[in-house]
GROMACS .gro file of N, CA and C in nm:
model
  432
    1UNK      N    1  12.590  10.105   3.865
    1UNK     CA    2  12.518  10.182   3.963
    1UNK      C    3  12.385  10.116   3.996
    2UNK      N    4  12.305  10.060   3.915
    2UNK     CA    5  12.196   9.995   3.912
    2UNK      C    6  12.217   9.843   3.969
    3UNK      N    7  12.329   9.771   4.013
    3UNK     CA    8  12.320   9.670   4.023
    3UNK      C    9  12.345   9.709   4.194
    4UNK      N   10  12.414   9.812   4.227
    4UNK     CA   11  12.443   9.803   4.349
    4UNK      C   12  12.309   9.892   4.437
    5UNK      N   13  12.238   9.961   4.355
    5UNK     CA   14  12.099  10.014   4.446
    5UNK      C   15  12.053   9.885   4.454
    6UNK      N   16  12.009   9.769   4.380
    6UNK     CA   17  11.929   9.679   4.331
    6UNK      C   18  11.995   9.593   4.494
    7UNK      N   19  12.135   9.599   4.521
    7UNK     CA   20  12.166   9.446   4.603
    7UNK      C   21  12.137   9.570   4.724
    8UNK      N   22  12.171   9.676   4.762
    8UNK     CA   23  12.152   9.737   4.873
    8UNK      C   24  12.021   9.725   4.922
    9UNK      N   25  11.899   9.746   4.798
    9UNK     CA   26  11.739   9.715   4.827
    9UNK      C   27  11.698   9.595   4.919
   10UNK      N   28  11.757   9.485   4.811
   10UNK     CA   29  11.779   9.396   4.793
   10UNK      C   30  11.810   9.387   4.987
   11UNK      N   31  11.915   9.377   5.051
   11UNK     CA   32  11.971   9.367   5.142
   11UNK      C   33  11.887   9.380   5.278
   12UNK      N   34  11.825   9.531   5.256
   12UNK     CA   35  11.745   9.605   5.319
   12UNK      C   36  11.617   9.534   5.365
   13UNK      N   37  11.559   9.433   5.249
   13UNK     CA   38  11.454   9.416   5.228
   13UNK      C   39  11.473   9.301   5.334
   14UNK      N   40  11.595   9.222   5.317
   14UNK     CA   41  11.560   9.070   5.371
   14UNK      C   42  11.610   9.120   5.513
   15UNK      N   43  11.681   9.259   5.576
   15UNK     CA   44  11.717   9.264   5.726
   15UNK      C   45  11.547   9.291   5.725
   16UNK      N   46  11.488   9.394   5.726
   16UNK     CA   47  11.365   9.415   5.756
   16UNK      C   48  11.282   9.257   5.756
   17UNK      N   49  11.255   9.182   5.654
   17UNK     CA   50  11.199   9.057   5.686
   17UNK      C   51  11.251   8.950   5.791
   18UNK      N   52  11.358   8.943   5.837
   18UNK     CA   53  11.408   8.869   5.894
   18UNK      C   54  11.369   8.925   6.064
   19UNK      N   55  11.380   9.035   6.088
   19UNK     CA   56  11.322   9.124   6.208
   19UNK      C   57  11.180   9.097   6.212
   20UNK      N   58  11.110   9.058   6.171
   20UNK     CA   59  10.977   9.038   6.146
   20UNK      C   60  10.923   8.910   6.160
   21UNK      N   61  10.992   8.831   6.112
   21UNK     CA   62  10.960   8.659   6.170
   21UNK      C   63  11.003   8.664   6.292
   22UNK      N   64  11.070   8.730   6.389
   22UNK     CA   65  11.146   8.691   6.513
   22UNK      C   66  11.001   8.664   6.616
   23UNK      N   67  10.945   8.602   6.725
   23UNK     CA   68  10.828   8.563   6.781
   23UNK      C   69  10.811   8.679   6.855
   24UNK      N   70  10.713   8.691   6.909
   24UNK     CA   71  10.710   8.827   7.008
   24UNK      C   72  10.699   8.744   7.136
   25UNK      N   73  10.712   8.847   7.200
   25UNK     CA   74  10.766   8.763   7.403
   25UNK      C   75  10.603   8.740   7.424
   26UNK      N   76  10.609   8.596   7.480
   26UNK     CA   77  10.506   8.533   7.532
   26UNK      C   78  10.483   8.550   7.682
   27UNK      N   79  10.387   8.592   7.743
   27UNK     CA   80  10.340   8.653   7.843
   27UNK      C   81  10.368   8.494   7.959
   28UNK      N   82  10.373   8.513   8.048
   28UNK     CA   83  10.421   8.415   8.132
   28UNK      C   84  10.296   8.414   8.200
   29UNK      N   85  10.316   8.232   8.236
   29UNK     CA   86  10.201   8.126   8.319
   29UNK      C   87  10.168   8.312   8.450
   30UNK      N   88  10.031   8.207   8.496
   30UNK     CA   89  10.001   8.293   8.653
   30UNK      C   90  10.072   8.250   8.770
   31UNK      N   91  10.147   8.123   8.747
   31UNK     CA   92  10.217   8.066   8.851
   31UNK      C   93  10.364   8.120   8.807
   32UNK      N   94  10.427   8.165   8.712
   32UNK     CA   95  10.540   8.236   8.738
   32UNK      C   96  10.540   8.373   8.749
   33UNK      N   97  10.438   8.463   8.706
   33UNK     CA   98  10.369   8.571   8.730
   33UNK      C   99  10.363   8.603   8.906
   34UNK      N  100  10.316   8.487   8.994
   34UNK     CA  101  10.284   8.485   9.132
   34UNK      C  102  10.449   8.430   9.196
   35UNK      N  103  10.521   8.387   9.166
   35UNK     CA  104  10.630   8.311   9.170
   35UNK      C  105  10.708   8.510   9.202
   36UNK      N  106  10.745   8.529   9.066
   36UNK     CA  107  10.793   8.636   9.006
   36UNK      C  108  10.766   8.775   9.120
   37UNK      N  109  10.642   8.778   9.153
   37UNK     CA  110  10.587   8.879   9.252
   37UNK      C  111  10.649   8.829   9.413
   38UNK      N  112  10.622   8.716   9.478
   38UNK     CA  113  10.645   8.655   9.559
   38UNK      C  114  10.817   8.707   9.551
   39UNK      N  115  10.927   8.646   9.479
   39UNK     CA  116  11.028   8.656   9.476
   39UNK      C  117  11.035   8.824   9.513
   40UNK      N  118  11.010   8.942   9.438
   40UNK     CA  119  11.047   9.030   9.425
   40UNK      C  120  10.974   9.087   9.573
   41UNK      N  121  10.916   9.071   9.658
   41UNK     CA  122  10.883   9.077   9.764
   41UNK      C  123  10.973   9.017   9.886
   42UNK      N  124  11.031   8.917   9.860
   42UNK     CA  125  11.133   8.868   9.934
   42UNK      C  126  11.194   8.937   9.949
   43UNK      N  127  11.322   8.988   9.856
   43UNK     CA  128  11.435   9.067   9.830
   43UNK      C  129  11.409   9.205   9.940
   44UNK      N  130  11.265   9.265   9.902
   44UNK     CA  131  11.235   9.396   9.950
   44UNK      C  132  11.230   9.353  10.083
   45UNK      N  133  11.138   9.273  10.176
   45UNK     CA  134  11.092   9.295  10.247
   45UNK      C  135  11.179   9.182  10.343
   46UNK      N  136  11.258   9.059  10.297
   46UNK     CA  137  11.316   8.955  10.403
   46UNK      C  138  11.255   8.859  10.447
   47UNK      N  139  11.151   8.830  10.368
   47UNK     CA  140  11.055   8.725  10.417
   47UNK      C  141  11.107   8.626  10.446
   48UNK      N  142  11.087   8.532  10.532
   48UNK     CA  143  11.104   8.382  10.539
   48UNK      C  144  11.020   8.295  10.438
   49UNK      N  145  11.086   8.182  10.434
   49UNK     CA  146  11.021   8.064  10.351
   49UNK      C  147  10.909   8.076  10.334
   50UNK      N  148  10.855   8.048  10.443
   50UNK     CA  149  10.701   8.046  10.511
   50UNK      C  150  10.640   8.162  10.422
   51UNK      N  151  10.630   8.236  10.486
   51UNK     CA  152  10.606   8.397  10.454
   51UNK      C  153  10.536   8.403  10.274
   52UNK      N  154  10.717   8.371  10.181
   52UNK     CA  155  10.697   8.354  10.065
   52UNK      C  156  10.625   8.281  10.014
   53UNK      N  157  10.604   8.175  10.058
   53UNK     CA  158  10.481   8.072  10.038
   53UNK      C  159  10.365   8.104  10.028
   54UNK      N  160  10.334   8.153  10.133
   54UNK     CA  161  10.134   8.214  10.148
   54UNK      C  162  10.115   8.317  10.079
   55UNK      N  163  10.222   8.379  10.042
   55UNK     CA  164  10.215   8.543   9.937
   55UNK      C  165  10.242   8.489   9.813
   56UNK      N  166  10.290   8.405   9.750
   56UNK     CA  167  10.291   8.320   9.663
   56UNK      C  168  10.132   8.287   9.593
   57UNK      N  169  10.095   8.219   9.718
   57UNK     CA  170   9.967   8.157   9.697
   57UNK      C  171   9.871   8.281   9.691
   58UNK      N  172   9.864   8.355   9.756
   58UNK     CA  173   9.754   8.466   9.776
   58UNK      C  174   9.789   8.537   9.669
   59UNK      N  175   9.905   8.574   9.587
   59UNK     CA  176   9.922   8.635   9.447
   59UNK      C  177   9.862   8.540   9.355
   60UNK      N  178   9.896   8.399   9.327
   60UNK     CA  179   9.880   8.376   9.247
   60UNK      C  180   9.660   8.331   9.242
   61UNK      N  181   9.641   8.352   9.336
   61UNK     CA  182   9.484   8.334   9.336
   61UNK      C  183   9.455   8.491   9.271
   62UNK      N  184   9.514   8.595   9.305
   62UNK     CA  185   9.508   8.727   9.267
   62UNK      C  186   9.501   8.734   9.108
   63UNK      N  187   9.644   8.697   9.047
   63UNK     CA  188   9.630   8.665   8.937
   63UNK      C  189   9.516   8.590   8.871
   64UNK      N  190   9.477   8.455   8.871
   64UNK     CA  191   9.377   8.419   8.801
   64UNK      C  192   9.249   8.497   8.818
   65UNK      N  193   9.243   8.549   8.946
   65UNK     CA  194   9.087   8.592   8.969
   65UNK      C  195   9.086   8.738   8.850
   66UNK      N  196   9.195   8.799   8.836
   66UNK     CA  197   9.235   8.906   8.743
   66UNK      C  198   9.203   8.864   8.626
   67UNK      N  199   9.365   8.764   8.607
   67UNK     CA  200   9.268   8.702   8.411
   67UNK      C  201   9.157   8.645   8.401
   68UNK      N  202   9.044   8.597   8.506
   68UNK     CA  203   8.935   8.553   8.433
   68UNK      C  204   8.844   8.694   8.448
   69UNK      N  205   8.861   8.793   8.530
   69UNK     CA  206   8.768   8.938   8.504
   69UNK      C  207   8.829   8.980   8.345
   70UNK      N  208   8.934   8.976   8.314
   70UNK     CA  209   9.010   9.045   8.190
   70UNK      C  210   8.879   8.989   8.058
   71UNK      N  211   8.845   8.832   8.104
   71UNK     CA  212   8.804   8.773   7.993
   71UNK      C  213   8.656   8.777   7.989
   72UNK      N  214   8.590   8.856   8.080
   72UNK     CA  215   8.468   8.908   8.099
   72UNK      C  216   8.421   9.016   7.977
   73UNK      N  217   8.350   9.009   7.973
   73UNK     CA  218   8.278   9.141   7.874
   73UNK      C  219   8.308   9.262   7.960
   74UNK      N  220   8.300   9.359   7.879
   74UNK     CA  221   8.336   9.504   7.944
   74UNK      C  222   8.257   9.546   8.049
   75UNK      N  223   8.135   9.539   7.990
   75UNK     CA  224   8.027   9.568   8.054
   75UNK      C  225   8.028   9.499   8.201
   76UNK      N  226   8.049   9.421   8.201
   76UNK     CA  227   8.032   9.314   8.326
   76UNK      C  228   8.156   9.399   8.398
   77UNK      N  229   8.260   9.389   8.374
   77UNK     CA  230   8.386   9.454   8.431
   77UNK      C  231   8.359   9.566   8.519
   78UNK      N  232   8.344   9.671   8.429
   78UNK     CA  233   8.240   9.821   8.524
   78UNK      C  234   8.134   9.801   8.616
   79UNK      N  235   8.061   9.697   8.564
   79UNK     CA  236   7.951   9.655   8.705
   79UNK      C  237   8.023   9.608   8.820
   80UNK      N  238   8.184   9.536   8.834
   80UNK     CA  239   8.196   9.425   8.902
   80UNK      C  240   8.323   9.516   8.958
   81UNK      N  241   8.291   9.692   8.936
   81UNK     CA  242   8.444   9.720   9.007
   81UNK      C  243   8.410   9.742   9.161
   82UNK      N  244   8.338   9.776   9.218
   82UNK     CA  245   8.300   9.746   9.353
   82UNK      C  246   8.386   9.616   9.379
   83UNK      N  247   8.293   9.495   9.343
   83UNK     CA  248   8.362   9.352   9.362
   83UNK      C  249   8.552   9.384   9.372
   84UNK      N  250   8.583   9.410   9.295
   84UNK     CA  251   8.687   9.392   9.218
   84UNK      C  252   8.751   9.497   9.334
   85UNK      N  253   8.751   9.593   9.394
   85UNK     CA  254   8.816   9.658   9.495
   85UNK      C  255   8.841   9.592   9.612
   86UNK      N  256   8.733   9.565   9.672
   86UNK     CA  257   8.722   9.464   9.779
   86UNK      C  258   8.793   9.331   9.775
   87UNK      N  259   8.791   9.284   9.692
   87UNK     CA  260   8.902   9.196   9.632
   87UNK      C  261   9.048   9.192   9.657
   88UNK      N  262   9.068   9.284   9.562
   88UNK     CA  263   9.239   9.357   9.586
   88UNK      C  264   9.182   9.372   9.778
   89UNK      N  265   9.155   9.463   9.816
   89UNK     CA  266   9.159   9.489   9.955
   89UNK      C  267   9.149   9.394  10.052
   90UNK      N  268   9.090   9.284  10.017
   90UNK     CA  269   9.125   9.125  10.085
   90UNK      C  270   9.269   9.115  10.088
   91UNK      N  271   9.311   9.116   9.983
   91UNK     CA  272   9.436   9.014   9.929
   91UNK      C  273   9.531   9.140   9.978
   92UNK      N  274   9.533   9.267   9.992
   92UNK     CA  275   9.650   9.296  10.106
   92UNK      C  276   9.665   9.332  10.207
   93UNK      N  277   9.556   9.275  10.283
   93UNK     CA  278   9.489   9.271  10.420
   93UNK      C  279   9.550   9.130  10.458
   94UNK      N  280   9.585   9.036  10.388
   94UNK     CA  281   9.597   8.896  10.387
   94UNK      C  282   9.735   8.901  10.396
   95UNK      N  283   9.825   8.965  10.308
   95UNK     CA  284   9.980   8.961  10.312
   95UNK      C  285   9.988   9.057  10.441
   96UNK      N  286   9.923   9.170  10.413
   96UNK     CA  287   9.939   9.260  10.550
   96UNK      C  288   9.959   9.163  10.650
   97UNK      N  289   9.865   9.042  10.682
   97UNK     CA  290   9.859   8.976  10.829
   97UNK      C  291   9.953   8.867  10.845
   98UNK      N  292  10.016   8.877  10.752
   98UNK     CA  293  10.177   8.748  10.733
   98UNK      C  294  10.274   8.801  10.765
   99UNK      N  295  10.278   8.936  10.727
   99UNK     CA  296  10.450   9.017  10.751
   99UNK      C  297  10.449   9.068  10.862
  100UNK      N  298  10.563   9.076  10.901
  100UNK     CA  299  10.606   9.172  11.048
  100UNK      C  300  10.583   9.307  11.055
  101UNK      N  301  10.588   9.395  11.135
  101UNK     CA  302  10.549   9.518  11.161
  101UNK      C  303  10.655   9.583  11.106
  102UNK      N  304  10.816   9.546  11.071
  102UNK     CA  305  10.888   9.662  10.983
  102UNK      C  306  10.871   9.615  10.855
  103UNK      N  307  10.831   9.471  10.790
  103UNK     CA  308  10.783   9.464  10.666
  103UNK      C  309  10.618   9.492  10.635
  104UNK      N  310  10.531   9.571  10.724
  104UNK     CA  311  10.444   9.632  10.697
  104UNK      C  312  10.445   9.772  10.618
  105UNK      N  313  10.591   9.816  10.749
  105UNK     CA  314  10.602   9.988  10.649
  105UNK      C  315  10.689   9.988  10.588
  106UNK      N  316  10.763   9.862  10.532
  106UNK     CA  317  10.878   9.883  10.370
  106UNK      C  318  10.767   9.843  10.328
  107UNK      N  319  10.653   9.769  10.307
  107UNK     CA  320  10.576   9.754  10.226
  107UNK      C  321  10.426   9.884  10.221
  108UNK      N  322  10.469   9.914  10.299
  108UNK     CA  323  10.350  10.070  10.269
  108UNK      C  324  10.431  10.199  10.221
  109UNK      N  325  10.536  10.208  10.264
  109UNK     CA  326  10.645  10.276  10.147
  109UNK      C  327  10.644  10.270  10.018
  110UNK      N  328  10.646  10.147  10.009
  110UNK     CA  329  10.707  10.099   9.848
  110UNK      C  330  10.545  10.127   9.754
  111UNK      N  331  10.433  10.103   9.891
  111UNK     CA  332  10.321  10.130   9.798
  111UNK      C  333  10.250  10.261   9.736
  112UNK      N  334  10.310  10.379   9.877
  112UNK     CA  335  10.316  10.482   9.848
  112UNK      C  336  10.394  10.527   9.764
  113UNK      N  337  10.495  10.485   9.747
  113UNK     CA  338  10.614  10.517   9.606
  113UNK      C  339  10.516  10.445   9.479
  114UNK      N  340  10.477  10.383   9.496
  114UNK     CA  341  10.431  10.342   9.344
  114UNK      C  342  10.315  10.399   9.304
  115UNK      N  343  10.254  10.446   9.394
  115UNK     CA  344  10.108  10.538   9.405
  115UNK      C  345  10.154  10.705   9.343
  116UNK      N  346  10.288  10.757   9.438
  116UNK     CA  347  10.337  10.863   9.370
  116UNK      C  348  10.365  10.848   9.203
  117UNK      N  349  10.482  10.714   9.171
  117UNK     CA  350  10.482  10.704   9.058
  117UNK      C  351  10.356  10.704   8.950
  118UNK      N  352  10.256  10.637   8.992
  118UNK     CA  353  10.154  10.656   8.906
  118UNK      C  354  10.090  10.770   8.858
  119UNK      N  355  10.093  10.866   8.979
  119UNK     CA  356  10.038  11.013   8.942
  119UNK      C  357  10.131  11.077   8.843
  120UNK      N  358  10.219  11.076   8.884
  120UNK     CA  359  10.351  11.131   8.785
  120UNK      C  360  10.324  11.138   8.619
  121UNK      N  361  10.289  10.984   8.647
  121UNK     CA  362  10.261  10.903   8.512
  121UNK      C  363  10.146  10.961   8.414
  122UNK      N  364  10.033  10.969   8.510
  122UNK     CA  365   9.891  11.016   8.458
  122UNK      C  366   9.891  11.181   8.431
  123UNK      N  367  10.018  11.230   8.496
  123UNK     CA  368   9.998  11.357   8.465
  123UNK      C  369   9.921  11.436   8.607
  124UNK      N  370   9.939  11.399   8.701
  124UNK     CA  371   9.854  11.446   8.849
  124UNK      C  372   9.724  11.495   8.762
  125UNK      N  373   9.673  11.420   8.690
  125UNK     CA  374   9.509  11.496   8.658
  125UNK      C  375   9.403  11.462   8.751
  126UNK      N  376   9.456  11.381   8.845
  126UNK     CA  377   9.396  11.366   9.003
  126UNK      C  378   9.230  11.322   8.912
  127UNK      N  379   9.145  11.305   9.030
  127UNK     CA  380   8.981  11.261   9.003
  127UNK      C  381   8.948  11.310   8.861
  128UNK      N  382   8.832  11.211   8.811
  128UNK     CA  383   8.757  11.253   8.700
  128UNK      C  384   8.677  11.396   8.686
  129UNK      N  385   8.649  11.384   8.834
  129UNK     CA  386   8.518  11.482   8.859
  129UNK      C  387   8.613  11.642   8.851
  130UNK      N  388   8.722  11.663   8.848
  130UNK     CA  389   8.748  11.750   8.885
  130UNK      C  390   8.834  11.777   8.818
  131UNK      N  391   8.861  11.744   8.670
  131UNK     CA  392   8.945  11.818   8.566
  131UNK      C  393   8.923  11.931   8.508
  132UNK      N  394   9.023  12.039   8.480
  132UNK     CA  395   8.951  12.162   8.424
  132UNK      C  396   8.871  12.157   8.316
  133UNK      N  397   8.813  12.253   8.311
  133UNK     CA  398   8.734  12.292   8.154
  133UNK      C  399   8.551  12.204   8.204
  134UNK      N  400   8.539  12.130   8.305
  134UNK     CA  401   8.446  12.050   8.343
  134UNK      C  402   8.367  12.157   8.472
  135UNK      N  403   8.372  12.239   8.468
  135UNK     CA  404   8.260  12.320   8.597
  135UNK      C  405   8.398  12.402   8.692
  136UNK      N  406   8.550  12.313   8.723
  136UNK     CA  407   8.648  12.333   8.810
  136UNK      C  408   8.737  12.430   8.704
  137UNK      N  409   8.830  12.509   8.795
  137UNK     CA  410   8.926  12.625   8.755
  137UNK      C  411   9.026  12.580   8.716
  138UNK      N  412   9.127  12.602   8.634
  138UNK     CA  413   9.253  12.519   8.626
  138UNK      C  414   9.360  12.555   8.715
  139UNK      N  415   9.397  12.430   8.715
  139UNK     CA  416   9.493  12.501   8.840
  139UNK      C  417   9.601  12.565   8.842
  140UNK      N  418   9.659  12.663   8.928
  140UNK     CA  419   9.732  12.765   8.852
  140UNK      C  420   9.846  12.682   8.817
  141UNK      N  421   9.936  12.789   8.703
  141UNK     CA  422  10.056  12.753   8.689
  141UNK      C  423  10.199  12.696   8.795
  142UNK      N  424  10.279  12.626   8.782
  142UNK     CA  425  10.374  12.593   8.866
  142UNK      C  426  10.488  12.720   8.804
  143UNK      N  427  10.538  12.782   8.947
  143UNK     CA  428  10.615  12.845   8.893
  143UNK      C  429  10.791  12.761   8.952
  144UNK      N  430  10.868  12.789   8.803
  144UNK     CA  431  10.968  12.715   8.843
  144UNK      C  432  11.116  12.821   8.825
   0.00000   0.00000   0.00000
């Protein structure tokens, strides 16, 4: 009885270690990151060559300008979100002015769908300023 708890332990011990050396997934370059975005924009929207190219490029400038804010001090980050809006708001003002007028509104769809999804996500706790228990009423119950 003791020899077979001992190899079952035993067993247990080396699946668990062996799960544990395995590498964890390495985060991919900004150029397949921008590649990756570019592509998945194609599919949606029908871009031409062309098209994919300059959204390519305008993602992947997106990206780095992102990871080098990431590698900023915090502090700096919160000062620089002004910057940092205007930014993003360049860069889809820029694809905005590449795509056609029906890949404007599959692409303002898809942004509004992901805007819905996010609330979903957060829990619709909508603005800071205006969560209950903070000065505001809660809002009533959903009745279902």
């Amino acid at each position: 009885m003791k020899k077979l708890f001992y190899t079952m332990a035993f067993v247990v011990m080396g699946i668990t270690a062996s799960y544990a050396q395995k590498p964890g997934k390495e985060r991919a370059t900004a150029e397949q990151r921008a590649e990756k975005m570019a592509n998945a924009l194609q599919q949606k929207l029908s871009l031409t060559a062309d098209q994919k190219q300059k959204i390519q490029q305008i993602e992947l400038d997106r990206i780095k300008k992102n990871d080098e804010w990431r590698t900023q001090d915090r502090t700096a980050i919160k000062g620089k979100m002004e910057e940092r809006k205007a930014f993003f708001k360049a860069n889809q003002e820029k694809i905005d002015a590449i795509l056609t007028a029906d890949q404007k509104k599959t692409l303002a769809a898809s942004r509004d769908e992901m805007r819905d999804k996010m609330k979903d996500r957060k829990g619709g706790k909508g603005p800071r300023g205006q969560r209950p228990g903070k000065g505001t009423p809660p809002p009533p119950p959903a009745n279902n």
